mmCIF file of C-alpha atoms in Angstrom:
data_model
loop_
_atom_site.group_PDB
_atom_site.id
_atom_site.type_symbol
_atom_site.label_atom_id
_atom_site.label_comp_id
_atom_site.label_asym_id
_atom_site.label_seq_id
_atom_site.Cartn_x
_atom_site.Cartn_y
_atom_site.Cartn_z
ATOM 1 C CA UNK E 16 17.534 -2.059 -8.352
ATOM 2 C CA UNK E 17 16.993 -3.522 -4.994
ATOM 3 C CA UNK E 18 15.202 -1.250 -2.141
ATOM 4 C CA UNK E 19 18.403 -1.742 -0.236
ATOM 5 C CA UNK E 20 20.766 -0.094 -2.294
ATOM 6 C CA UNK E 21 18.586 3.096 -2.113
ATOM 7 C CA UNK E 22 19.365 5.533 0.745
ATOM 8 C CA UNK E 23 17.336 6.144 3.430
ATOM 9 C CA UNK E 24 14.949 8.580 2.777
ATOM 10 C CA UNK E 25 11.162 8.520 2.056
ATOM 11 C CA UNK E 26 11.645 10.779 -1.313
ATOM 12 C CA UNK E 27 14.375 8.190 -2.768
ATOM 13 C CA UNK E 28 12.274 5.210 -1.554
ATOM 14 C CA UNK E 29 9.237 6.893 -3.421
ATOM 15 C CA UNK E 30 11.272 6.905 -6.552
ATOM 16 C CA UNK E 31 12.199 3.975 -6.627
ATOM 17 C CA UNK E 32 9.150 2.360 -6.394
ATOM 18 C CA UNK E 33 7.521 4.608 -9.190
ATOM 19 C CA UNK E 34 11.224 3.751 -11.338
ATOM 20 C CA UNK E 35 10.009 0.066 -10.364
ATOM 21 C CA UNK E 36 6.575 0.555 -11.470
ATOM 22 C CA UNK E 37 7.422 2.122 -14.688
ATOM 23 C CA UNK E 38 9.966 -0.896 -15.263
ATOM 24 C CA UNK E 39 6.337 -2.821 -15.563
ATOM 25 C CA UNK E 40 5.052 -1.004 -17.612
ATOM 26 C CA UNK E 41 7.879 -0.897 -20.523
ATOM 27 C CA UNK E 42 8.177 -4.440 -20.241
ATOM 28 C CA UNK E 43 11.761 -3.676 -18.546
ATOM 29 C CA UNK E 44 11.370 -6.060 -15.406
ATOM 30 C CA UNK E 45 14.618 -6.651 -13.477
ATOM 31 C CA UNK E 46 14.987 -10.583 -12.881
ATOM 32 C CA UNK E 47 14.930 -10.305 -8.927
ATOM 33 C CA UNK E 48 16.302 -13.859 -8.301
ATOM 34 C CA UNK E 49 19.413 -13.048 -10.175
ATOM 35 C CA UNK E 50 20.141 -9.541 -7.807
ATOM 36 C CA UNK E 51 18.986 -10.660 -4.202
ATOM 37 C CA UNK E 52 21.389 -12.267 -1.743
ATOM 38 C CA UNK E 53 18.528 -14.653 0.177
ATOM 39 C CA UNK E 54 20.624 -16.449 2.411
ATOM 40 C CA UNK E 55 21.767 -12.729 3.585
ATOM 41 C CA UNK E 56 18.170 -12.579 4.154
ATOM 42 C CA UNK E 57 18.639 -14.995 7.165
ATOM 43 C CA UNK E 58 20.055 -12.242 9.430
ATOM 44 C CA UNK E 59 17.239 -9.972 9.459
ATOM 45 C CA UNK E 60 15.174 -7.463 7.404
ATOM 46 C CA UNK E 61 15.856 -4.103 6.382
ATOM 47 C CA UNK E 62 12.704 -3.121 4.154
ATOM 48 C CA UNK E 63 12.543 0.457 3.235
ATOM 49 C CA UNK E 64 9.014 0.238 2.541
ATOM 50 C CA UNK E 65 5.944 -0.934 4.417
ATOM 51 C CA UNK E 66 2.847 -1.372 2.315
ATOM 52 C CA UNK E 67 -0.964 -1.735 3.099
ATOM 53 C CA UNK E 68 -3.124 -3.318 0.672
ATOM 54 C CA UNK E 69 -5.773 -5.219 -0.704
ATOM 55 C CA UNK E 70 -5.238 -8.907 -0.449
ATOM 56 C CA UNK E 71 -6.643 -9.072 -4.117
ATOM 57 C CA UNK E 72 -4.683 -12.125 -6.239
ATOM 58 C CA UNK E 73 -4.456 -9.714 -8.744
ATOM 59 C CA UNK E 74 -2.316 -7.026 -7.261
ATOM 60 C CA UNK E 75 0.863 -8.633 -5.919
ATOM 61 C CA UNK E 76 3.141 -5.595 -4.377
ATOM 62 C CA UNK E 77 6.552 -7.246 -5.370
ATOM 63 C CA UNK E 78 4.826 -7.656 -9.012
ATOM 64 C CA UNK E 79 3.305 -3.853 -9.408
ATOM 65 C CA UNK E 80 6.910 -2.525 -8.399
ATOM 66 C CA UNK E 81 8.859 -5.329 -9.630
ATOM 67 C CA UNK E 82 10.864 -5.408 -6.284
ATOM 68 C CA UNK E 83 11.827 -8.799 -4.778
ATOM 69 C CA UNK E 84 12.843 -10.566 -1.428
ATOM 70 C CA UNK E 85 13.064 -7.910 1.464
ATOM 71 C CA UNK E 86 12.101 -4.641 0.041
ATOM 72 C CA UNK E 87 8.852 -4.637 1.430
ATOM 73 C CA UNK E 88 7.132 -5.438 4.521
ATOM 74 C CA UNK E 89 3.490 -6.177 3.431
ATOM 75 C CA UNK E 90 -0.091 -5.964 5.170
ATOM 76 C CA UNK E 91 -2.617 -7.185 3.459
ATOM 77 C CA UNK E 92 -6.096 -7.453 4.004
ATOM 78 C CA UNK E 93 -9.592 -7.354 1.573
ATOM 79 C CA UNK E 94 -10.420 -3.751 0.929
ATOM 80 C CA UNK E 95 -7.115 -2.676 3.024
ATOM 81 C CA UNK E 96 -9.307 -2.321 6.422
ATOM 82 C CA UNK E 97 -7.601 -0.930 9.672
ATOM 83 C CA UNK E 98 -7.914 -3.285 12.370
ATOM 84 C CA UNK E 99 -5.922 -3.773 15.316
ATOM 85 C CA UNK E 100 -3.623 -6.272 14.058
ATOM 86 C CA UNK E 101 -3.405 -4.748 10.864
ATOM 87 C CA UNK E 102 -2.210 -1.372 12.607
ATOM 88 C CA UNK E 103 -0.076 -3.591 15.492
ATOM 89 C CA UNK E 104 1.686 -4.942 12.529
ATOM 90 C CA UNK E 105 2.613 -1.025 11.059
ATOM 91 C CA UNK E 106 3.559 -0.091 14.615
ATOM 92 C CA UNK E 107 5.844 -2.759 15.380
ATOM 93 C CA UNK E 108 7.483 -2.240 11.339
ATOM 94 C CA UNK E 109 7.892 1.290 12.607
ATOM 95 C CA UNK E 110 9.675 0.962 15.477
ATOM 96 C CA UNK E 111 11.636 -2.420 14.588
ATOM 97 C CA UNK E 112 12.675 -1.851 10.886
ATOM 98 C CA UNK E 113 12.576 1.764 10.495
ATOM 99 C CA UNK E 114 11.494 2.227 6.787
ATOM 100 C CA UNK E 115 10.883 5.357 5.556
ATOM 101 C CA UNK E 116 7.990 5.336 3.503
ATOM 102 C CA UNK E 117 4.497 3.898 3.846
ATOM 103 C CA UNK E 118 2.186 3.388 1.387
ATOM 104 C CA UNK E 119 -1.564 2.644 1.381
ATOM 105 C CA UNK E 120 -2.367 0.801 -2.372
ATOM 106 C CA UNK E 121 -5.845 0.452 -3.374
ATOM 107 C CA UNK E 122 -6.410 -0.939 -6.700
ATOM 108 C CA UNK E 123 -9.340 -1.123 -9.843
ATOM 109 C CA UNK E 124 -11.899 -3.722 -9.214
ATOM 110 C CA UNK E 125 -12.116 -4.189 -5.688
ATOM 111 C CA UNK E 126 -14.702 -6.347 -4.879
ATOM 112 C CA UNK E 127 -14.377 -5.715 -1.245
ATOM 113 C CA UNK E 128 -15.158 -2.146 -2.339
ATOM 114 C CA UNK E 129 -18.209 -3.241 -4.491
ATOM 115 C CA UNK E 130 -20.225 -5.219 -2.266
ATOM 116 C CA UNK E 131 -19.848 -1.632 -0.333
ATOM 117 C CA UNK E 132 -21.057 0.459 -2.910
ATOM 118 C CA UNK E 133 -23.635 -1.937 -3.588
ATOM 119 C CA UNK E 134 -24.863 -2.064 -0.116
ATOM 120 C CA UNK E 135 -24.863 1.925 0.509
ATOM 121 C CA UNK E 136 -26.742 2.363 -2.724
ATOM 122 C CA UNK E 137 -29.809 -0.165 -1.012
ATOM 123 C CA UNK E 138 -28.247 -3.760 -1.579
ATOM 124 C CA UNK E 139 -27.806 -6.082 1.612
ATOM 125 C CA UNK E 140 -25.060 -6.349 4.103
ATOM 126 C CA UNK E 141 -23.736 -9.610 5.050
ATOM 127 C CA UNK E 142 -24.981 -10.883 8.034
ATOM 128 C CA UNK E 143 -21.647 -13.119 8.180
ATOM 129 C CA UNK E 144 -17.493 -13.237 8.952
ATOM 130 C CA UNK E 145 -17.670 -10.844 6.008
ATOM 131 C CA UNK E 146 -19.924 -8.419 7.385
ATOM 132 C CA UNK E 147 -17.005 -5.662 9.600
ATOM 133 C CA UNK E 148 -15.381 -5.815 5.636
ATOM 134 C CA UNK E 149 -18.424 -4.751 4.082
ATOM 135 C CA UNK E 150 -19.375 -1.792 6.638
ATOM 136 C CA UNK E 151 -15.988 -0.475 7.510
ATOM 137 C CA UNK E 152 -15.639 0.049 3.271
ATOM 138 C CA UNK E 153 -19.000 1.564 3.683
ATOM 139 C CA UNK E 154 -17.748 3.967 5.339
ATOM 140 C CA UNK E 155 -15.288 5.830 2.423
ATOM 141 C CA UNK E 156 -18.619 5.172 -0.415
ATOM 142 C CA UNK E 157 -20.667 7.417 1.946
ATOM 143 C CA UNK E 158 -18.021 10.341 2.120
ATOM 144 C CA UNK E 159 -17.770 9.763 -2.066
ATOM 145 C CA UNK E 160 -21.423 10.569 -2.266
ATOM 146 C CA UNK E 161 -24.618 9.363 -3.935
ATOM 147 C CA UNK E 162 -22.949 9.869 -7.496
ATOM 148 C CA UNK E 163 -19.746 8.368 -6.848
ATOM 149 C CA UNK E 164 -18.883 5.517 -9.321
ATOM 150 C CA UNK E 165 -16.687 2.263 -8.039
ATOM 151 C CA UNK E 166 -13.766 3.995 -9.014
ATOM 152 C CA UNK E 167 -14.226 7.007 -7.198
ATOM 153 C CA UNK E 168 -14.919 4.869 -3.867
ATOM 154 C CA UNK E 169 -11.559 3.220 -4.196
ATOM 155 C CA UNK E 170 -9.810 6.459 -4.320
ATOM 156 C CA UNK E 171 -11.831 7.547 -1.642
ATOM 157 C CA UNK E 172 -11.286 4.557 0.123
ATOM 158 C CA UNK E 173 -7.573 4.708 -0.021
ATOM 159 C CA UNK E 174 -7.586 8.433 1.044
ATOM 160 C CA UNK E 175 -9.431 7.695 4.235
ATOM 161 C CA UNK E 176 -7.093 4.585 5.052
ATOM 162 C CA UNK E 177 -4.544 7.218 4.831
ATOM 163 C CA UNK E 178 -6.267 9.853 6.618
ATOM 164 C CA UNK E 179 -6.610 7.448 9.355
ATOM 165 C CA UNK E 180 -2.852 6.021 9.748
ATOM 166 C CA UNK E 181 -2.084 9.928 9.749
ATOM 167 C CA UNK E 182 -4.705 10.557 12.830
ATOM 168 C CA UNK E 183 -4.343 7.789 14.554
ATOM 169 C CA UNK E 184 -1.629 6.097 14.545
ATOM 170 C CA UNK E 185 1.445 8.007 16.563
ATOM 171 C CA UNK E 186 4.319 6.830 14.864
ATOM 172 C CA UNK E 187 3.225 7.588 11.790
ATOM 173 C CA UNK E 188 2.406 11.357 12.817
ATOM 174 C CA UNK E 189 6.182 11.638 14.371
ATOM 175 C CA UNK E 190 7.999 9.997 11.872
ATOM 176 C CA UNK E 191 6.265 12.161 9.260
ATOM 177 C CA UNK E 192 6.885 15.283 11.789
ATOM 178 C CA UNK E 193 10.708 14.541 12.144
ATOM 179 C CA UNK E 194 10.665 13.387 8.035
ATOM 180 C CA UNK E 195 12.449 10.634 8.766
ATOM 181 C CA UNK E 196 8.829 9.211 6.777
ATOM 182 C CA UNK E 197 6.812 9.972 3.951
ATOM 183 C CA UNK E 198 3.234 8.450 3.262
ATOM 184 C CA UNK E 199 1.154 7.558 -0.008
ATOM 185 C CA UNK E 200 -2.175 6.772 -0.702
ATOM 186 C CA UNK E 201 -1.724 5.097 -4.031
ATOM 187 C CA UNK E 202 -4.399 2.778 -6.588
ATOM 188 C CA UNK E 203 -3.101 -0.030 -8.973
ATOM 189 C CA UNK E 204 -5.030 -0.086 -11.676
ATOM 190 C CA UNK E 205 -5.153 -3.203 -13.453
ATOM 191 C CA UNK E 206 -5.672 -2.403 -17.170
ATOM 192 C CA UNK E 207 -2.422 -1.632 -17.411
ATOM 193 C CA UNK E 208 -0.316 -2.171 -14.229
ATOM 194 C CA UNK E 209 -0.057 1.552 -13.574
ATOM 195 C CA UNK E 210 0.033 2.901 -10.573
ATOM 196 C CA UNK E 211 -2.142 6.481 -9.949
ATOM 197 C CA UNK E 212 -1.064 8.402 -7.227
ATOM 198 C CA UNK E 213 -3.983 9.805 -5.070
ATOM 199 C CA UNK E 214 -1.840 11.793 -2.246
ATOM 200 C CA UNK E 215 1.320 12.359 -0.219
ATOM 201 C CA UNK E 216 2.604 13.405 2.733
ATOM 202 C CA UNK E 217 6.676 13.772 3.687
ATOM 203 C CA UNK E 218 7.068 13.302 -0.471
ATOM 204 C CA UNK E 219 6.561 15.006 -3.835
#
């Protein structure tokens, strides 16, 4: 079912996407070229969603939730990092397009998320363009802990992205205030094309 047949509000939105997900995963996949009007699409966007994630080849967002051409307004970067045009982007989706649910996806296998790891637990940090990646990921494997496998870094990882939007970013903390919003820190995992849920705000 398109994203824009689903009413406006963040718990609806949220089910969707998991209905979407689980559409993956029984091999149920709507055909989104045969449902989506794309020359409607000329006239402007009406997403529902706004999504942060990984810009890993191996987790495309319309793919994990098998939603299609204007559902979702997308921000991707390796390992998901906050930067300013990354949260510029989320402010102006907020204010402009007015979805009403954001969701932070982290997924299995990040190698942004390794190279951290391995550099907290005594590798070497890139003295590159790569290098703000590699530290701001840092970052989430130091609050995991000593003991904390890969796995537990990307939750961790995703949960401070979150934690983040939340704190920082005022639109976020308003539109989750007024619950005209509802926020999830989500990770794909790709063994399977599940998606675990890690936390939520504004939604069950």
């Amino acid at each position: 079912m398109p994203l824009r047949n689903v009413a406006h509000e963040p718990q609806a939105v949220w089910e969707a996407l998991q209905a979407g997900n689980q559409r993956v995963l029984d091999g149920e996949t709507v055909d989104v070229r045969e449902i989506y009007n794309r020359e409607g699409l000329t006239h402007g966007q009406d997403p529902r969603v706004v999504v942060i994630s990984c810009s890993d080849s191996r987790a495309p967002i319309e793919h994990v939730f098998n939603i299609g051409f204007g559902d979702a307004f997308v921000i991707r970067t390796a390992g998901h990092i906050l930067d300013d045009a990354v949260v510029a982007s989320l402010d102006y989706a907020l204010a402009a397009l007015k979805p009403n649910l954001l969701v932070v996806l982290g997924h299995q296998s990040c190698g942004a998320v390794g190279a951290a790891t391995g550099f907290v637990a005594g590798g070497e940090l890139p003295t590159g363009l790569q290098r703000p990646i590699i530290e701001k990921v840092a970052a989430s494997a130091l609050v995991a802990g000593p003991n904390a496998t890969t796995d537990d870094v990307e939750r961790e990882h995703t949960r401070q992205t979150v934690a983040q939007l939340v704190a920082s970013v005022p639109n976020v903390r308003r539109l989750l205030d007024e619950g005209a919003l509802g926020v999830i820190g989500a990770r794909y995992l790709l063994e399977d094309s599940s998606v675990e849920t890690l936390q939520t705000f504004g939604v069950e």
